[in-house]
Short mmCIF file of C-alpha atoms in Angstrom, two decimals:
data_model
loop_
_atom_site.label_atom_id
_atom_site.label_comp_id
_atom_site.label_asym_id
_atom_site.label_seq_id
_atom_site.Cartn_x
_atom_site.Cartn_y
_atom_site.Cartn_z
CA MET Z 1425 0.00 0.00 0.00
CA MET Z 1426 1.40 3.36 -1.06
CA ASP Z 1427 0.72 6.47 1.02
CA PHE Z 1428 1.99 9.11 -1.39
CA ILE Z 1429 1.83 7.53 -4.85
CA LYS Z 1430 -1.39 6.68 -6.68
CA VAL Z 1431 -1.38 4.58 -9.87
CA THR Z 1432 -4.00 4.03 -12.55
CA ASP Z 1433 -3.29 1.84 -15.58
CA ASN Z 1434 -5.07 2.64 -18.83
CA GLN Z 1435 -4.40 1.37 -22.37
CA ARG Z 1436 -1.04 -0.14 -21.33
CA ILE Z 1437 0.07 3.17 -19.79
CA SER Z 1438 0.80 3.50 -16.07
CA HIS Z 1439 -0.29 6.92 -14.80
CA ILE Z 1440 1.74 7.61 -11.66
CA TYR Z 1441 0.36 10.41 -9.48
CA LEU Z 1442 2.48 12.16 -6.86
CA ASP Z 1443 0.16 12.72 -3.90
CA ARG Z 1444 1.82 14.14 -0.82
CA GLY Z 1445 0.36 17.29 0.66
CA ARG Z 1446 -0.36 20.40 -1.38
CA SER Z 1447 3.03 20.69 -3.03
CA ASN Z 1448 4.24 17.08 -3.41
CA ALA Z 1449 7.45 17.84 -1.54
CA LEU Z 1450 9.84 14.88 -1.45
CA ASP Z 1451 10.76 13.03 1.72
CA GLN Z 1452 12.35 9.61 2.29
CA GLN Z 1453 9.13 7.60 2.13
CA MET Z 1454 7.88 9.32 -1.00
CA LEU Z 1455 11.17 8.68 -2.82
CA GLU Z 1456 11.06 5.00 -1.87
CA GLU Z 1457 7.44 4.62 -2.99
CA LEU Z 1458 8.06 6.39 -6.30
CA GLN Z 1459 11.15 4.34 -7.09
CA GLN Z 1460 9.36 1.08 -6.36
CA THR Z 1461 6.40 2.15 -8.52
CA ILE Z 1462 8.68 2.93 -11.47
CA LEU Z 1463 10.55 -0.35 -11.05
CA ASP Z 1464 7.23 -2.23 -10.99
CA ALA Z 1465 6.12 -0.51 -14.20
CA GLY Z 1466 9.43 -1.38 -15.84
CA ASN Z 1467 9.07 -5.04 -14.90
CA ASN Z 1468 5.41 -5.33 -15.91
CA PRO Z 1469 5.15 -6.59 -19.53
CA ALA Z 1470 1.58 -5.26 -19.73
CA ILE Z 1471 2.83 -1.67 -19.30
CA GLU Z 1472 4.26 0.07 -22.37
CA GLY Z 1473 5.03 3.47 -20.82
CA ILE Z 1474 4.57 5.74 -17.80
CA VAL Z 1475 3.29 9.25 -17.19
CA LEU Z 1476 4.34 11.13 -14.04
CA HIS Z 1477 1.63 13.46 -12.76
CA GLY Z 1478 1.55 16.06 -10.02
CA LYS Z 1479 -1.55 17.79 -8.74
CA GLU Z 1480 -3.07 21.08 -9.81
CA ASP Z 1481 -0.60 23.97 -9.29
CA PHE Z 1482 2.25 21.68 -8.21
CA PHE Z 1483 4.11 18.91 -10.02
CA SER Z 1484 6.57 18.80 -7.12
CA ALA Z 1485 8.10 21.59 -5.08
CA GLY Z 1486 11.26 19.50 -4.71
CA LEU Z 1487 12.75 18.45 -1.41
CA ASP Z 1488 10.65 18.74 1.73
CA LEU Z 1489 13.07 21.08 3.48
CA ILE Z 1490 10.97 21.21 6.64
CA ALA Z 1491 11.20 17.42 7.05
CA LEU Z 1492 14.81 17.12 5.89
CA TYR Z 1493 16.01 19.86 8.22
CA GLU Z 1494 15.05 17.62 11.15
CA TYR Z 1495 16.75 14.48 9.76
CA ASN Z 1496 19.86 13.31 11.59
CA GLU Z 1497 23.14 12.62 9.79
CA ASP Z 1498 22.33 9.01 8.92
CA GLU Z 1499 18.84 9.92 7.71
CA VAL Z 1500 20.13 12.71 5.46
CA ARG Z 1501 22.80 10.41 3.98
CA ARG Z 1502 20.18 7.74 3.35
CA PHE Z 1503 17.88 10.32 1.75
CA TRP Z 1504 20.53 11.42 -0.76
CA HIS Z 1505 21.43 7.83 -1.64
CA THR Z 1506 17.74 7.15 -2.24
CA PHE Z 1507 17.37 10.34 -4.29
CA PHE Z 1508 20.24 9.39 -6.60
CA GLY Z 1509 18.84 5.86 -6.82
CA LEU Z 1510 15.49 7.25 -7.96
CA ILE Z 1511 17.14 9.49 -10.55
CA TYR Z 1512 19.13 6.54 -11.90
CA THR Z 1513 15.96 4.42 -12.08
CA LEU Z 1514 14.18 7.14 -14.08
CA VAL Z 1515 17.10 7.98 -16.37
CA ALA Z 1516 17.74 4.29 -17.15
CA PHE Z 1517 14.03 3.45 -17.53
CA GLU Z 1518 13.78 1.71 -20.91
CA LYS Z 1519 10.12 2.33 -21.67
CA PRO Z 1520 8.69 5.70 -22.71
CA ALA Z 1521 8.31 8.15 -19.82
CA VAL Z 1522 6.45 11.46 -20.00
CA ALA Z 1523 6.25 14.14 -17.31
CA ALA Z 1524 2.85 15.84 -17.06
CA ILE Z 1525 3.97 18.98 -15.23
CA SER Z 1526 0.77 20.28 -13.68
CA GLY Z 1527 2.23 23.34 -11.96
CA HIS Z 1528 5.35 24.50 -10.14
CA SER Z 1529 8.36 22.23 -10.62
CA PRO Z 1530 11.52 23.70 -9.09
CA ALA Z 1531 14.62 21.85 -7.87
CA GLY Z 1532 13.90 18.15 -7.26
CA GLY Z 1533 10.64 18.41 -9.19
CA CYS Z 1534 12.56 19.65 -12.21
CA VAL Z 1535 15.15 16.89 -11.81
CA MET Z 1536 12.44 14.22 -11.99
CA ALA Z 1537 10.92 15.89 -15.05
CA ILE Z 1538 14.20 16.07 -16.99
CA CYS Z 1539 14.75 12.35 -16.44
CA CYS Z 1540 11.74 11.72 -18.69
CA ASP Z 1541 11.68 11.52 -22.48
CA TYR Z 1542 9.16 14.32 -22.91
CA ARG Z 1543 7.76 17.10 -20.74
CA ILE Z 1544 4.31 18.65 -21.08
CA MET Z 1545 3.71 21.66 -18.84
CA ALA Z 1546 0.44 23.30 -17.86
CA GLN Z 1547 0.00 26.89 -18.94
CA GLY Z 1548 -0.16 29.32 -16.04
CA ASN Z 1549 1.80 31.32 -13.53
CA TYR Z 1550 4.26 28.54 -12.71
CA VAL Z 1551 8.04 28.09 -12.50
CA ILE Z 1552 10.42 25.28 -13.34
CA GLY Z 1553 14.20 25.00 -13.07
CA LEU Z 1554 17.09 24.09 -10.81
CA ASN Z 1555 17.52 26.56 -7.96
CA GLU Z 1556 19.63 24.46 -5.59
CA ILE Z 1557 22.52 26.93 -5.33
CA PRO Z 1558 20.41 29.76 -3.81
CA VAL Z 1559 19.25 27.21 -1.22
CA GLY Z 1560 22.88 26.42 -0.36
CA ILE Z 1561 22.98 22.97 -2.00
CA PRO Z 1562 25.71 22.28 -4.59
CA VAL Z 1563 24.75 20.78 -7.96
CA PRO Z 1564 26.45 17.42 -8.68
CA GLU Z 1565 28.00 16.87 -12.10
CA SER Z 1566 25.48 14.13 -12.92
CA ILE Z 1567 22.62 16.62 -12.54
CA PHE Z 1568 24.46 19.20 -14.66
CA GLN Z 1569 24.88 16.57 -17.38
CA LEU Z 1570 21.16 15.86 -17.24
CA TYR Z 1571 20.21 19.55 -17.39
CA SER Z 1572 22.62 20.31 -20.22
CA PHE Z 1573 21.33 17.32 -22.23
CA TRP Z 1574 18.16 19.34 -22.80
CA LEU Z 1575 19.35 22.95 -22.55
CA GLY Z 1576 22.86 22.70 -23.99
CA SER Z 1577 25.92 23.14 -21.76
CA PRO Z 1578 26.36 26.96 -21.94
CA ARG Z 1579 22.74 27.71 -21.07
CA ALA Z 1580 22.59 25.02 -18.39
CA TYR Z 1581 25.82 26.39 -16.88
CA ARG Z 1582 24.45 29.94 -16.74
CA TYR Z 1583 21.04 28.92 -15.42
CA LEU Z 1584 22.46 26.66 -12.71
CA LEU Z 1585 24.89 29.26 -11.37
CA GLU Z 1586 22.09 31.86 -11.34
CA GLY Z 1587 19.57 29.47 -9.79
CA LYS Z 1588 17.25 30.58 -12.58
CA LEU Z 1589 13.59 29.60 -12.54
CA LEU Z 1590 11.64 29.84 -15.79
CA ASN Z 1591 7.98 30.39 -16.53
CA PRO Z 1592 6.32 27.93 -18.92
CA GLU Z 1593 6.92 30.03 -22.04
CA GLU Z 1594 10.59 30.54 -21.17
CA ALA Z 1595 10.95 26.83 -20.43
CA LEU Z 1596 9.47 25.96 -23.83
CA THR Z 1597 11.82 28.36 -25.64
CA ALA Z 1598 14.85 27.01 -23.73
CA GLY Z 1599 13.99 23.38 -24.47
CA LEU Z 1600 13.35 22.54 -20.83
CA VAL Z 1601 9.78 21.53 -21.70
CA ASP Z 1602 8.45 20.28 -25.03
CA GLU Z 1603 4.82 21.35 -25.03
CA LEU Z 1604 2.44 23.71 -23.20
CA VAL Z 1605 -1.23 22.81 -22.76
CA ASP Z 1606 -4.25 23.78 -20.74
CA ILE Z 1607 -4.22 21.77 -17.50
CA LYS Z 1608 -7.49 20.06 -18.57
CA HIS Z 1609 -5.73 18.48 -21.55
CA ILE Z 1610 -2.45 17.43 -19.95
CA ARG Z 1611 -3.31 13.74 -19.49
CA THR Z 1612 -4.60 13.45 -23.07
CA ALA Z 1613 -1.46 15.14 -24.41
CA ALA Z 1614 0.75 12.77 -22.40
CA GLU Z 1615 -1.10 9.70 -23.69
CA ARG Z 1616 -0.79 11.01 -27.24
CA GLN Z 1617 2.98 11.34 -26.83
CA ILE Z 1618 3.32 7.83 -25.40
CA ALA Z 1619 1.37 6.56 -28.42
CA LYS Z 1620 3.87 8.24 -30.76
CA TYR Z 1621 6.68 6.31 -29.10
CA THR Z 1622 4.94 2.95 -28.86
CA GLN Z 1623 3.95 2.85 -32.54
CA TYR Z 1624 7.51 1.75 -33.35
CA GLU Z 1625 9.15 -1.63 -32.89
CA ARG Z 1626 9.61 -1.94 -29.17
CA ASN Z 1627 13.12 -3.34 -28.96
CA ALA Z 1628 14.56 -0.92 -31.52
CA TRP Z 1629 13.02 2.03 -29.65
CA ARG Z 1630 14.28 0.93 -26.25
CA GLU Z 1631 17.77 0.05 -27.47
CA SER Z 1632 18.00 3.45 -29.16
CA LYS Z 1633 16.95 5.18 -25.94
CA ARG Z 1634 19.62 3.29 -23.99
CA GLN Z 1635 22.32 4.23 -26.50
CA ILE Z 1636 21.32 7.89 -26.69
CA ARG Z 1637 21.30 8.14 -22.90
CA ARG Z 1638 24.62 6.41 -22.24
CA SER Z 1639 26.26 9.71 -21.29
CA LEU Z 1640 23.49 10.32 -18.73
CA ILE Z 1641 23.32 6.81 -17.31
CA ALA Z 1642 27.08 6.32 -16.81
CA PRO Z 1643 27.59 9.08 -14.18
CA LEU Z 1644 24.59 7.79 -12.21
CA GLU Z 1645 25.78 4.17 -12.42
CA ALA Z 1646 29.07 5.23 -10.86
CA ASP Z 1647 29.64 5.38 -7.12
CA GLN Z 1648 27.82 8.45 -5.78
CA ASN Z 1649 29.62 8.56 -2.42
CA ASP Z 1650 31.88 11.49 -3.28
CA ALA Z 1651 29.00 13.58 -4.61
CA ILE Z 1652 26.87 12.73 -1.58
CA GLU Z 1653 29.65 13.54 0.89
CA SER Z 1654 30.08 16.91 -0.85
CA LEU Z 1655 26.36 17.55 -0.51
CA LEU Z 1656 26.42 16.53 3.15
CA LYS Z 1657 29.35 18.83 3.90
CA ARG Z 1658 27.36 21.78 2.52
CA TRP Z 1659 24.13 20.58 4.12
CA TRP Z 1660 25.58 20.67 7.62
CA SER Z 1661 27.58 23.88 7.13
CA PRO Z 1662 26.41 26.83 9.27
CA ALA Z 1663 25.85 28.97 6.16
CA THR Z 1664 23.53 26.45 4.50
CA ARG Z 1665 21.72 25.68 7.76
CA ALA Z 1666 21.04 29.41 8.16
CA ILE Z 1667 19.64 29.64 4.60
CA LEU Z 1668 17.49 26.56 5.14
CA LYS Z 1669 16.21 27.90 8.48
CA ALA Z 1670 15.19 31.20 6.85
CA ILE Z 1671 13.39 29.36 4.03
CA ILE Z 1672 11.62 27.04 6.47
CA ASP Z 1673 10.51 29.96 8.71
CA ASN Z 1674 9.08 31.66 5.62
CA LEU Z 1675 7.32 28.48 4.51
CA LYS Z 1676 5.78 27.99 7.94
CA SER Z 1677 4.61 31.62 8.19
CA ASN Z 1678 2.85 31.29 4.82
CA ARG Z 1679 0.93 28.15 5.72
#
């Protein structure tokens, strides 16, 4: 039984809904549930592709900073290992994967989206992008490689160091998303895109995806300990803790 992930299967597509609070912020349990759901879809021969959904106004706000701030050292280390495990599972997923970005998708939400083959974003006053640096969290090389795969290295470099967040139109122009639709049509658009992929011979499509993504998969297959220790060093630094505390106080005051 999943607490934070809901799944409906329709026409050989697994629709995976993130369902944790208003903003779908990521904690340890949610990461574990999502990874297991994706693995199950990959192993199920009846499923031809997956669509990741958020809820209205939020795909995912990224890490649940309020929860993570209270994690002890072992819990934070475990969280980051699980996070990288989830990203590897998504990047290496052989079947078609589409992100139906139903609202805001900064930081970890954006990372999940850029693991997919195609991104459809709802029109509206939303933002998407990687803003880890302003939060005091360094960006690992594997995430830069993933971001630059879609944006190109120079633009990804600039956007990461600025912590830039883009509105849907900017994201479409930059190549961060592939299509903008009214929120009412996002599921239909995602199913249409999956159908475009699954019309081709299955093994040829999947082998091509694996080959094209080799440069993305390899850094995530490698040992992540050094990257995680670098993240942990920043995470526990007084400067980052002060930034996180200020963000959390603001989040709590706006509830």
